[in-house]
Coordinates of C-alpha atoms in Angstrom, one line a residue:
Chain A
X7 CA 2.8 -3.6 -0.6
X8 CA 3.6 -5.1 3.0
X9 CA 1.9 -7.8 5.1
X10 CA -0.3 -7.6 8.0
X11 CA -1.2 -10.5 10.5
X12 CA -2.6 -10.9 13.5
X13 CA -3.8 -13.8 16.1
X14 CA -6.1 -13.7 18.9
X15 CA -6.3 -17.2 21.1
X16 CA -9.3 -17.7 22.0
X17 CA -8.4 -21.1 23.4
X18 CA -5.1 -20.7 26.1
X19 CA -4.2 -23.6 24.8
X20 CA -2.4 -21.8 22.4
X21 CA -1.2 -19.4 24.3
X22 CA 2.2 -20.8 24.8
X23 CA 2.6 -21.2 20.8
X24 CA 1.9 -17.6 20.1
X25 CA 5.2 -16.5 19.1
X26 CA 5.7 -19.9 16.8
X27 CA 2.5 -18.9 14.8
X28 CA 3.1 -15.6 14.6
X29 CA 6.6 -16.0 13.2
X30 CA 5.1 -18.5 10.5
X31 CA 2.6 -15.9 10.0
X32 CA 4.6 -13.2 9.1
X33 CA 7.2 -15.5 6.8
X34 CA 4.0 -16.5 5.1
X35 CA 4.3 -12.3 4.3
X36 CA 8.0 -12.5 3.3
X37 CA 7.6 -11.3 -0.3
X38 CA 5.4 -8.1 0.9
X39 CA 7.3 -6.8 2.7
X40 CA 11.1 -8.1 3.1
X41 CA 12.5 -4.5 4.0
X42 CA 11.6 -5.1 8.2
X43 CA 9.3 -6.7 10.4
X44 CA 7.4 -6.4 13.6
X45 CA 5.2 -7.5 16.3
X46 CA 3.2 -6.7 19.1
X47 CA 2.7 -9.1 21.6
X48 CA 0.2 -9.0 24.5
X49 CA 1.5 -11.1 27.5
X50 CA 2.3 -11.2 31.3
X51 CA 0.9 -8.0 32.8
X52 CA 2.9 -5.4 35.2
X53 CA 1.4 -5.5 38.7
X54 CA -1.3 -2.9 39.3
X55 CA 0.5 0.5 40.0
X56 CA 3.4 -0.8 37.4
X57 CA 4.0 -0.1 34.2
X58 CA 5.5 -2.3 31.2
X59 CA 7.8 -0.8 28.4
X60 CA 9.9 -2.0 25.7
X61 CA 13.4 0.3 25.0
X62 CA 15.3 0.1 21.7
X63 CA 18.6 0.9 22.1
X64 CA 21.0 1.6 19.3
X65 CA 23.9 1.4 21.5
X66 CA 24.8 -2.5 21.4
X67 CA 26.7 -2.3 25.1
X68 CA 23.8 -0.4 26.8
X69 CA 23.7 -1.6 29.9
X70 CA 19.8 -2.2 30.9
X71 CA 20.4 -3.4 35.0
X72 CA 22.1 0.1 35.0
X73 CA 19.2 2.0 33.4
X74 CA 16.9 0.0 36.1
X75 CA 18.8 1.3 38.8
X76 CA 18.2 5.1 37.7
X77 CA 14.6 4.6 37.0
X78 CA 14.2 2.9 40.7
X79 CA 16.0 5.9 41.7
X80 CA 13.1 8.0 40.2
X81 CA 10.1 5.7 40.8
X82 CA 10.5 3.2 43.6
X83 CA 11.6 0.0 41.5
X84 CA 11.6 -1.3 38.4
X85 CA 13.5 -4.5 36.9
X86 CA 14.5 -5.8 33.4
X87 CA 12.5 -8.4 32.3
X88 CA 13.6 -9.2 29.4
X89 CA 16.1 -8.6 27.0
X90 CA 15.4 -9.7 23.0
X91 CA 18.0 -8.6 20.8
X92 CA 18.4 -4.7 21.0
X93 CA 15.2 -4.2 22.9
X94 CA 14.5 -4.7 26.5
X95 CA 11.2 -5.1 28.8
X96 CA 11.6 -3.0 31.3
X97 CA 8.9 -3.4 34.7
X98 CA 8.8 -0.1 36.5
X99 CA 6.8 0.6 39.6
X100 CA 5.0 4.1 38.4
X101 CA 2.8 5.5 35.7
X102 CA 3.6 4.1 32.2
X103 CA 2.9 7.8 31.2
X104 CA 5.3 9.0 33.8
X105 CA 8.0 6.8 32.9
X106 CA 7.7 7.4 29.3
X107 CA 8.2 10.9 30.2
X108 CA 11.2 10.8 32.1
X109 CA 12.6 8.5 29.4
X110 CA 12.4 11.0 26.7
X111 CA 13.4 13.6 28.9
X112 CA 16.9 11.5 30.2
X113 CA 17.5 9.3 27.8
X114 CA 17.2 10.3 24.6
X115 CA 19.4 7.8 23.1
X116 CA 17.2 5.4 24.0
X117 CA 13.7 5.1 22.0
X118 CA 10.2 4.1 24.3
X119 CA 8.2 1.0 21.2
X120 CA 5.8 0.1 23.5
X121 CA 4.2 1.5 27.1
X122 CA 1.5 0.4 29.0
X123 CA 0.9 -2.9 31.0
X124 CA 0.8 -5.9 28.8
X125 CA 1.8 -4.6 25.4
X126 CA 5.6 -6.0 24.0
X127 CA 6.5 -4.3 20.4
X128 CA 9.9 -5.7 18.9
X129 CA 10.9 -4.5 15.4
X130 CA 14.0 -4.4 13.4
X131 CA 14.9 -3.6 9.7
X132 CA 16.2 -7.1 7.6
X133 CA 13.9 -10.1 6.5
X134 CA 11.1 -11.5 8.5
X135 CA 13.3 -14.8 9.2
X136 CA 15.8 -12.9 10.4
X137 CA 13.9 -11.2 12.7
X138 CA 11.9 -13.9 14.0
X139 CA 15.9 -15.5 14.8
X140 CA 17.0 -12.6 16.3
X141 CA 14.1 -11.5 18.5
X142 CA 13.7 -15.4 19.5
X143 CA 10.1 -14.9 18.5
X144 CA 9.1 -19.0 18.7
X145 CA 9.9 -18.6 22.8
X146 CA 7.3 -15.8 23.1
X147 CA 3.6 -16.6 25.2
X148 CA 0.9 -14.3 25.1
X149 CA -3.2 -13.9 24.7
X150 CA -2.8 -12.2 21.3
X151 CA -0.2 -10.0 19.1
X152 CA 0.1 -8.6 15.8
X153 CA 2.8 -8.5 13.2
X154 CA 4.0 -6.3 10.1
X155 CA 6.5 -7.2 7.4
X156 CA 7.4 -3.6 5.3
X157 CA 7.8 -3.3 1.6
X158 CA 8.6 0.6 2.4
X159 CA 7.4 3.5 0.2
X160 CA 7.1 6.6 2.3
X161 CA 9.6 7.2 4.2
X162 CA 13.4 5.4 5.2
X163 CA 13.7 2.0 5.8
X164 CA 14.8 2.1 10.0
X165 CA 13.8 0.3 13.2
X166 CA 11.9 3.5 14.0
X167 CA 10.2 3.5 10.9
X168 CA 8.9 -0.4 11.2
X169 CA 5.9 -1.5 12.3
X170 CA 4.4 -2.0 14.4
X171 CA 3.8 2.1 15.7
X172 CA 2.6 2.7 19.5
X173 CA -0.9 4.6 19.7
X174 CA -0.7 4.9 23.7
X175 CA -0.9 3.1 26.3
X176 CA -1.5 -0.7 25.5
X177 CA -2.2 0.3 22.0
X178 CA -0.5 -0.1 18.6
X179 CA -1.1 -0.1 14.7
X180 CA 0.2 -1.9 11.3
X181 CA -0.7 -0.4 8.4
X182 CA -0.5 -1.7 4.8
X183 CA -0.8 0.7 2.6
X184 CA -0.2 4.7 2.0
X185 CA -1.3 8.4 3.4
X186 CA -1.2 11.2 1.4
X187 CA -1.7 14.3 3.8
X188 CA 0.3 12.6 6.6
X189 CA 3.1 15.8 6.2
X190 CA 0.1 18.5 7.1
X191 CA -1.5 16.4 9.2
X192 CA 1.9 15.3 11.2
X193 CA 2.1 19.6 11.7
X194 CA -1.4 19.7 13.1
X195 CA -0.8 17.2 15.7
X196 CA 2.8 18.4 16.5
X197 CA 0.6 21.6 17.1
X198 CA -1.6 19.3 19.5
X199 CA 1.4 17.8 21.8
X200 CA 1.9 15.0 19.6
X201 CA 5.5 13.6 19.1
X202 CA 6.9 11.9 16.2
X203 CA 10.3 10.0 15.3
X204 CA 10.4 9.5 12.3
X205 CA 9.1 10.7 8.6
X206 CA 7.0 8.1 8.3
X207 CA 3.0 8.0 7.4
X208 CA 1.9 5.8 9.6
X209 CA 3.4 7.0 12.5
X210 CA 1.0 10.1 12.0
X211 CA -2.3 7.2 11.6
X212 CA -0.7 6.3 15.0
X213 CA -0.3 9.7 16.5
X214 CA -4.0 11.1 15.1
X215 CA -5.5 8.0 16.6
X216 CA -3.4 8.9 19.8
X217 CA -4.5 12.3 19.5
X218 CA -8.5 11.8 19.0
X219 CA -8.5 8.7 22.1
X220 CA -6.4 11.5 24.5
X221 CA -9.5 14.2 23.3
X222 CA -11.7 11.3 24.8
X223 CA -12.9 9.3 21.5
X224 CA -13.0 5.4 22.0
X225 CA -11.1 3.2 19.8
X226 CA -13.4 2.9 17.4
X227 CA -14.7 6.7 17.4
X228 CA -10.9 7.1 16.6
X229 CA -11.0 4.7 13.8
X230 CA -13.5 5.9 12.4
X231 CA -12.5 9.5 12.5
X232 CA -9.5 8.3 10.4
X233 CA -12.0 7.9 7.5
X234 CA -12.8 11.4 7.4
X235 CA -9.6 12.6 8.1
X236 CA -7.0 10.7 6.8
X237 CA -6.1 10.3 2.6
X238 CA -4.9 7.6 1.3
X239 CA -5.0 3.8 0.8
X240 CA -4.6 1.3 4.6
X241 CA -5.8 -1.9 6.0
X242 CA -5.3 -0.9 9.9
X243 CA -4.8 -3.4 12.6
X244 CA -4.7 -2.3 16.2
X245 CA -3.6 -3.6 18.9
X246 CA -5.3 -3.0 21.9
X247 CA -4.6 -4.6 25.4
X248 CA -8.1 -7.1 24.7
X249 CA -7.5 -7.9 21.2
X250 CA -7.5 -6.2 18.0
X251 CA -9.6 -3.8 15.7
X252 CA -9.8 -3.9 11.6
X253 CA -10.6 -1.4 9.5
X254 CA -10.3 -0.8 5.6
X255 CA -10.7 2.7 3.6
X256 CA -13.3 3.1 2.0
X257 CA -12.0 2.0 -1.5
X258 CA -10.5 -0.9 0.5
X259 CA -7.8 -1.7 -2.6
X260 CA -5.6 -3.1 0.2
X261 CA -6.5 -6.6 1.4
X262 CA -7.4 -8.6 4.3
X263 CA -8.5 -11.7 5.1
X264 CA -10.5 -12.8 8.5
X265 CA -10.7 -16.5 9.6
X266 CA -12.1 -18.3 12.7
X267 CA -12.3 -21.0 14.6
X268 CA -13.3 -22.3 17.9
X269 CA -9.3 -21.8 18.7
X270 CA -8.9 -18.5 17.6
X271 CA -9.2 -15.6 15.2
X272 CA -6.7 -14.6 12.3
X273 CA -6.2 -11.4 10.4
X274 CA -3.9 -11.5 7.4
X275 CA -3.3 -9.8 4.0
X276 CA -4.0 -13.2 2.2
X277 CA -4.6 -16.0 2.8
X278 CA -1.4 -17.9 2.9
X279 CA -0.4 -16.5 6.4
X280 CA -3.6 -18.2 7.8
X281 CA -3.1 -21.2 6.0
X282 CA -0.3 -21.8 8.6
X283 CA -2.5 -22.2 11.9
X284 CA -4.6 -24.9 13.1
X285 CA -7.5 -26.2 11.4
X286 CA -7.0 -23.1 9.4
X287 CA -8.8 -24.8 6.1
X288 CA -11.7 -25.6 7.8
X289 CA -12.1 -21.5 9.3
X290 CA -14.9 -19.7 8.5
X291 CA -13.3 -17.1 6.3
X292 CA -14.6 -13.5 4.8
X293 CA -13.3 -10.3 4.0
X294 CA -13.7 -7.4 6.1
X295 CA -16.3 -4.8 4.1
X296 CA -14.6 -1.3 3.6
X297 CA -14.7 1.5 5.8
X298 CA -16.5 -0.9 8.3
X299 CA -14.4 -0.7 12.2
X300 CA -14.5 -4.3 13.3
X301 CA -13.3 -5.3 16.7
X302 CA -12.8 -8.2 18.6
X303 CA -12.1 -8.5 22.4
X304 CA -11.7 -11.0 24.6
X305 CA -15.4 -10.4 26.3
X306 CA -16.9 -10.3 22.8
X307 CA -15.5 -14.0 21.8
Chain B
X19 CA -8.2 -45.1 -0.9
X20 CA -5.5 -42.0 -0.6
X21 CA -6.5 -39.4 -3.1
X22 CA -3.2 -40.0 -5.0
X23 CA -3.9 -43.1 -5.4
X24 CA -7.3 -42.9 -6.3
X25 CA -5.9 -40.6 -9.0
X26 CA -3.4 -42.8 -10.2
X27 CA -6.0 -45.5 -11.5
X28 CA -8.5 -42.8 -12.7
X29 CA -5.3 -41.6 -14.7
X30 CA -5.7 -38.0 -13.3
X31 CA -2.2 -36.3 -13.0
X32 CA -1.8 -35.5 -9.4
X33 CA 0.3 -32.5 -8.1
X34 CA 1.1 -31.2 -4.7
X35 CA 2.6 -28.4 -4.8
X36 CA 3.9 -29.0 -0.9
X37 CA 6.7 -31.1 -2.6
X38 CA 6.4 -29.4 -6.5
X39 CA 7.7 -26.1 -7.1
X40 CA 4.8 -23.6 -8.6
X41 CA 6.4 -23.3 -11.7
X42 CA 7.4 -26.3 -12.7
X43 CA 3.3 -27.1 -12.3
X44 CA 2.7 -24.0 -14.5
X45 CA 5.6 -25.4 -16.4
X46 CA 3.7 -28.7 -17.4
X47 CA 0.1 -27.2 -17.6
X48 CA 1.3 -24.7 -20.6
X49 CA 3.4 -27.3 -22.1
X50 CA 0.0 -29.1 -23.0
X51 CA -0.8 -25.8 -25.5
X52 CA 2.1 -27.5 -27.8
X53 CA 2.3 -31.6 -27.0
X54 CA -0.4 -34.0 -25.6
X55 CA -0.1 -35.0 -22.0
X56 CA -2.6 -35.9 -19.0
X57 CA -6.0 -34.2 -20.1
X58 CA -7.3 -34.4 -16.4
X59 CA -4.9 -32.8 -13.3
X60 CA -5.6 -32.7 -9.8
X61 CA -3.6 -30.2 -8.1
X62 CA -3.6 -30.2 -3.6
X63 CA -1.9 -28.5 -1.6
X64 CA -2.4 -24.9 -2.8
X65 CA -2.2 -22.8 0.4
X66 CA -2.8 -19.7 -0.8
X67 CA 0.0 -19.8 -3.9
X68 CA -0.5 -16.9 -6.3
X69 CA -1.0 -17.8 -9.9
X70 CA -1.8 -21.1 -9.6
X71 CA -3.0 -22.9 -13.3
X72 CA -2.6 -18.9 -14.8
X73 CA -2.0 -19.2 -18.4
X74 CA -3.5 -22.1 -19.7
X75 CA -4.3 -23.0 -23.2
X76 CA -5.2 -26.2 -24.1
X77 CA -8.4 -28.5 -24.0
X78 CA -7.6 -29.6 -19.9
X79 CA -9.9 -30.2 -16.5
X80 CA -7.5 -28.6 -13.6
X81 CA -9.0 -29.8 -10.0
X82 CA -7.3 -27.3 -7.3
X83 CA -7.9 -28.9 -3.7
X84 CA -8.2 -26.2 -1.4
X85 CA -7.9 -22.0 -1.1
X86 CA -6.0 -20.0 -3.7
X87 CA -3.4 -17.0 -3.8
X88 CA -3.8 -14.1 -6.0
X89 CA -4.6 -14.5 -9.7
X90 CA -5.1 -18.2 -10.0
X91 CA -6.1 -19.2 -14.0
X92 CA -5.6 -15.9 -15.1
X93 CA -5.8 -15.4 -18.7
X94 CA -6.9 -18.6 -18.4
X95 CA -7.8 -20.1 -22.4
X96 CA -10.0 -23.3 -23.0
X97 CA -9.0 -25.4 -19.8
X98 CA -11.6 -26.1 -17.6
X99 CA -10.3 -25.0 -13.7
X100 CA -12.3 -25.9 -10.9
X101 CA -11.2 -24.6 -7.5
X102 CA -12.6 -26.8 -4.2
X103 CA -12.4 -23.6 -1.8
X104 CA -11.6 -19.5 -1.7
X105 CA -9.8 -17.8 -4.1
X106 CA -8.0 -14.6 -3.5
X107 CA -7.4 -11.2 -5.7
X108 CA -7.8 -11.0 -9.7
X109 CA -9.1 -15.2 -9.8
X110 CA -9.4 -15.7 -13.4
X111 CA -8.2 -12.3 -14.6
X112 CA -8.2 -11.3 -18.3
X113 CA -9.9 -15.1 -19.1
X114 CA -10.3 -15.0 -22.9
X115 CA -11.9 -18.8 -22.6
X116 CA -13.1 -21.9 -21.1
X117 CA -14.7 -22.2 -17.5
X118 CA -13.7 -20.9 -14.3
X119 CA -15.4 -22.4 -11.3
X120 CA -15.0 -21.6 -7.1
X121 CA -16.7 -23.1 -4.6
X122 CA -16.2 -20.6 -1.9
X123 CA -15.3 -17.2 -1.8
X124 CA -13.6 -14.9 -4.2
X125 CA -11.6 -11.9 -3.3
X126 CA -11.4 -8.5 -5.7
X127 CA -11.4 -8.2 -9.0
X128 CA -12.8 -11.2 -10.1
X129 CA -13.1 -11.7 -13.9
X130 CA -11.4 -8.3 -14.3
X131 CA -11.0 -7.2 -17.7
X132 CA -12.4 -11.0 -19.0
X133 CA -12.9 -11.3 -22.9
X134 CA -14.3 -14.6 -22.4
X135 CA -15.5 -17.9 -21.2
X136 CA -17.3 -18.1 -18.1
X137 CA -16.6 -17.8 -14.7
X138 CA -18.6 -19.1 -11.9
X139 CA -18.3 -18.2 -7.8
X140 CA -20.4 -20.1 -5.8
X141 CA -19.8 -18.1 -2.6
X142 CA -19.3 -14.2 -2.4
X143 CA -17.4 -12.2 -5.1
X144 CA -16.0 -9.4 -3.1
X145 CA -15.1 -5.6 -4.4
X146 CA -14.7 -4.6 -8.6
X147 CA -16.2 -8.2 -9.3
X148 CA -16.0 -8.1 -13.1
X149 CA -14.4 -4.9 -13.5
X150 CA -13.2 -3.4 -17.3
X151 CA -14.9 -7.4 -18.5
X152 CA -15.1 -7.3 -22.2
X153 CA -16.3 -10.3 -23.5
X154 CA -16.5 -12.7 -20.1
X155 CA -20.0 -14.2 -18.4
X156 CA -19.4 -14.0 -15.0
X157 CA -21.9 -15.9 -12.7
X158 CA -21.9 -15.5 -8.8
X159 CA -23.5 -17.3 -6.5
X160 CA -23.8 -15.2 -3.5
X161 CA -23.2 -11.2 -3.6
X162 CA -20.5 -8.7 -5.4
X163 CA -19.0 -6.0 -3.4
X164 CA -18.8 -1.9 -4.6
X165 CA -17.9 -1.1 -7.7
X166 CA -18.2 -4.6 -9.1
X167 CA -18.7 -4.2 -13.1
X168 CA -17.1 -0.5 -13.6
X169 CA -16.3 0.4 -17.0
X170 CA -17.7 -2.9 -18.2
X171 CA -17.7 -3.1 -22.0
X172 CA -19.6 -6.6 -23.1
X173 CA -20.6 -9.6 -21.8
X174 CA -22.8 -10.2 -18.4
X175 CA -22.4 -10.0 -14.9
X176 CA -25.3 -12.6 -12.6
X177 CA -25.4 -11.6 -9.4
X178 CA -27.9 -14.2 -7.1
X179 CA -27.3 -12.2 -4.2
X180 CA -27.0 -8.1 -3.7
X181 CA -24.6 -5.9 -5.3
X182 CA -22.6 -3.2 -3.6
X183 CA -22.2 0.5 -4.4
X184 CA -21.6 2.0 -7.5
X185 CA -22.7 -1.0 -9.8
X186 CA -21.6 -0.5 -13.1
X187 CA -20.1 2.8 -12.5
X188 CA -19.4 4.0 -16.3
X189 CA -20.4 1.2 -18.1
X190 CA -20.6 0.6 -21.7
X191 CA -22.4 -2.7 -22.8
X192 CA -22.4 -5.2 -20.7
X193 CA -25.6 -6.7 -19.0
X194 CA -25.8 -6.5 -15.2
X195 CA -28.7 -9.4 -13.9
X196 CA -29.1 -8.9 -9.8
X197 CA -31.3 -10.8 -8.2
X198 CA -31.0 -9.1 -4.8
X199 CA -30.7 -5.6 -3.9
X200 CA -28.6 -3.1 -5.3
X201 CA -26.7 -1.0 -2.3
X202 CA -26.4 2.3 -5.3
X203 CA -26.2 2.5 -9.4
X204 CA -22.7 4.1 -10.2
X205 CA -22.6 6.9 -12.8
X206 CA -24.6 6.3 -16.1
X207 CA -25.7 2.7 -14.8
X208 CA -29.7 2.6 -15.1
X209 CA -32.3 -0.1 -14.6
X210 CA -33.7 -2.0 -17.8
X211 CA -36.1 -3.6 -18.9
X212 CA -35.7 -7.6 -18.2
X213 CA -37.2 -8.9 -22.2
X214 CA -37.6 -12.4 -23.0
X215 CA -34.5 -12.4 -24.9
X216 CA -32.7 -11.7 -21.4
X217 CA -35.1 -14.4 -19.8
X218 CA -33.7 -16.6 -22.4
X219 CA -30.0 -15.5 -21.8
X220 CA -30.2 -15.7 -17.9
X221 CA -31.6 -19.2 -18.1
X222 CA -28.8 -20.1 -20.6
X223 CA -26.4 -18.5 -18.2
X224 CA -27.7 -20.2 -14.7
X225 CA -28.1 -23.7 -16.1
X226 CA -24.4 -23.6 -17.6
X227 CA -23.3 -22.2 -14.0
X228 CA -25.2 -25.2 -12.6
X229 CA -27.5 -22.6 -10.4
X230 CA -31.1 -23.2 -9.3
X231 CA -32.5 -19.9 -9.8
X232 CA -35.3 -18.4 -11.7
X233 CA -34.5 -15.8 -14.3
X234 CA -38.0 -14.2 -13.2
X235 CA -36.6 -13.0 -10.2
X236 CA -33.8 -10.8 -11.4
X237 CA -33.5 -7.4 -12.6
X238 CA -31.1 -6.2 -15.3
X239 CA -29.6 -3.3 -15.6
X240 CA -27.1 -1.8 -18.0
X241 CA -26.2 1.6 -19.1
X242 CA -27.7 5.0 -20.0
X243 CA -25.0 6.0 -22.9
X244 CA -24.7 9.4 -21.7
X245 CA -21.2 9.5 -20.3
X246 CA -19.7 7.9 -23.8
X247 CA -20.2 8.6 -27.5
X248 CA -17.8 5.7 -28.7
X249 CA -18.7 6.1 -32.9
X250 CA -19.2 2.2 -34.0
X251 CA -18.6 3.0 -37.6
X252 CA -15.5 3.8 -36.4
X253 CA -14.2 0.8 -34.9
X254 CA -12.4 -0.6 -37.9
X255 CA -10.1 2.5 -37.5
X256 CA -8.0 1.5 -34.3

């Protein structure tokens, strides 16, 4: 089954309440998907020149000052600046690419959920209250963020293996549903430089949208790419560093629900997770058509 | 005057299900089937709750105030449920009798595999509106999505607005009135001729759906019979 949601403020008045909605949000989702839970939050950029990344450790002493210190070593600076449970916000003064490199390379105990400038993924296998306690999700501010609860069919129920995925820089997806081909197509883009964690299927929606925006597609060529080239059943969510992107397969048995209001927009596998927000009962509410990219953006709202 | 209270003196039986448990409100509305009780409910509150009045059978008016989970007054039997905003996935599925009526909205698989009754959406019925009906009238105010009507057996499917793809993909014998466009015919699903004694049933259809339309305007369409070769003389034999 699992639960998608997502919230984009369009007022900043609510900007300081994002995490609080989101974790009602995504307890509204309980009951689809109570095996993990994720989000992705968009929120206080990295300087120009510097790069934002969030590091899951599985080690529960890992010192992060001391990881700072080597990657300063490397880059010229970088600084904790946050730490939420077993993941840390590291700021580093170089190339998000760069850094992600040298992280894989060095520290391979340690696993890179989110890189670019603004983007902020947390995950974490248990129930979605127990993650939003964990992760202190009700402290978080941000512009906009997405969330995932799992009912897990695939693959292993892990922290890898939660959503939200990374796409690239700034970038993310939630899936709810199922792929089919994702063990040929994971070999093709293995083929193309791609890397992947875990067994999972929609790590490889994550890594062929990576793949088709590093040949030079744009979001939404990417997106819709996936409906030729990817079998199965999904409701996609991305995250991108301006908002989010929708899109449904073409037999769209998976649902989702869009709502807005002067104050926002909502995404959310029913309706109940909306029903949580603001003024959500007087929204203008539809259902996104199948096989249809939609996209909103800050500029566009 | 609070609703509640307004309620109380109207003698409506008023539930909110912030403060009652889903079940115990199910509880109560199939008790009815066996023992008198309040014959007019008004339920707030609903937030998106699946199942909400599902499995009614008794003589009752259900009011729901405000937007509905998945499979609210499914196999729904006499009542009458009226729902004051959207409702999500399967609304009214397998409904043998009575009336169904939304406002707003209604997500997939409305009416799906419906034997009777009618059901009415004032809004938008989304994807596989009326899917495997057998018996049900389903009436919708706005537009069905794709595959709305597949494998329909009997009973109608009025559609004010356009229909998606694939409309009445396989279908056996149900009528299909659209009024708008039609975005593709699925397999076997042909246009017909609109008679008067279609005329007649359309207008019978709109007025009990409380629809201002004119039965002039629509188009019916229904099914080829060349993808099934069911033998009525048959039937008895199942």
């Amino acid at each position: 089954m699992c639960g998608i949601v997502g919230l984009f403020c369009k007022s900043p008045d609510l900007e300081p309440r994002l995490g609080e909605y989101l974790a009602s949000m995504l307890e509204q989702m309980s009951d689809r998907g109570p095996d993990s839970a994720g989000v992705a939050v968009y929120r206080d950029p990295a300087p120009i020149g510097s790069s934002k990344l969030t590091l899951y450790s599985f080690d529960p002493a890992m010192s992060w000052d001391a990881l700072c210190g080597e990657l300063a070593a490397t880059f010229g600076g970088a600084h904790v600046a946050g730490i939420r449970a077993n993941h840390a916000v590291v700021v580093v003064e170089g190339e998000a690419a760069e850094v992600e490199d040298w992280i894989r390379r060095h520290r391979p105990d340690l696993r890179v959920m989110s890189a670019g400038r603004v983007i902020e993924i947390y995950k974490e296998v248990g129930r979605p209250r127990a993650f939003v306690d964990q992760f202190r999700l009700e402290d978080i501010e941000g512009s906009h963020g997405l969330g995932h609860t799992r009912m897990a069919t695939e693959s292993r129920v892990t922290t890898e293996g939660s959503h939200p995925f990374s796409t690239g820089l700034d970038l993310c997806l939630v899936h709810n549903g199922s792929l089919s081909n994702h063990n040929r197509l994971r070999e093709v883009l293995r083929r193309e430089g791609i890397d992947f964690q875990t067994e999972n299927d929609t790590e490889v929606a994550a890594g062929y949208l990576a793949w088709r925006m590093r040949e030079g597609a744009s979001l939404q060529e990417a997106l819709e790419g996936s409906l030729a080239d990817l079998d199965g059943f999904y409701t996609f969510l991305v995250g991108t560093a301006d908002g989010f992107a929708v899109l449904r397969d073409p037999i769209a048995c998976k649902p989702a629900v869009l709502a807005e209001t002067d104050e926002w927009v909502a995404i959310g596998s029913e309706w109940r997770a909306i029903s949580v927000l603001p003024g959500s009962a007087d929204a203008r509410m539809w259902e996104p058509e199948p096989g249809v990219v939609y996209v909103w953006e800050k500029e566009l709202v | 005057m609070a609703v509640a209270e307004r309620d109380q003196q109207a003698a409506v039986e008023h539930v909110d299900l912030e403060t009652t448990p889903l079940r115990e409100l199910n509880q109560r509305l199939h008790d009815l089937a066996g023992s008198p009780g309040p014959a007019a409910w008004r339920i707030v509150n609903p937030n998106g709750a699946h199942a909400v009045a599902c499995g009614l059978d008794s003589d009752v008016e259900v009011e729901v105030e405000g937007h509905v989970g998945y499979y609210c007054a499914g196999m729904n039997k006499r009542a009458t449920v009226r729902i004051h905003g959207n409702a999500s996935t399967g609304l009214a599925e397998n409904m043998m009798s009575g009336l169904v009526v939304v406002d707003g909205n209604a997500s997939q698989s409305a009416g799906a595999t419906g034997r009777g009754g009618l059901l009415v959406v004032r809004g938008d019925a989304a994807a596989r509106c009326g899917i495997s009906m057998k018996g049900i009238d389903i009436v919708v105010g706005g537009s069905v999505g794709h595959m709305s009507a597949f494998m329909a057996q009997t009973g109608s499917l009025v559609v004010c607005g356009d229909a998606g793809e694939a409309l009445g993909d396989s279908v056996y014998e149900s009528r299909l009135y659209v009024r708008g466009s039609v975005a593709s015919l699925g397999a076997d699903c042909v246009e017909k001729e609109l008679r008067d004694e279609h005329r007649t049933q359309l207008t019978e259809l709109l007025k009990a759906a409380e629809i201002d339309a004119d039965p002039a305007d629509f188009r019916r369409y229904g099914s080829a019979r060349q993808l099934y070769n069911f033998r009525i003389d048959n039937a008895g034999a199942y």
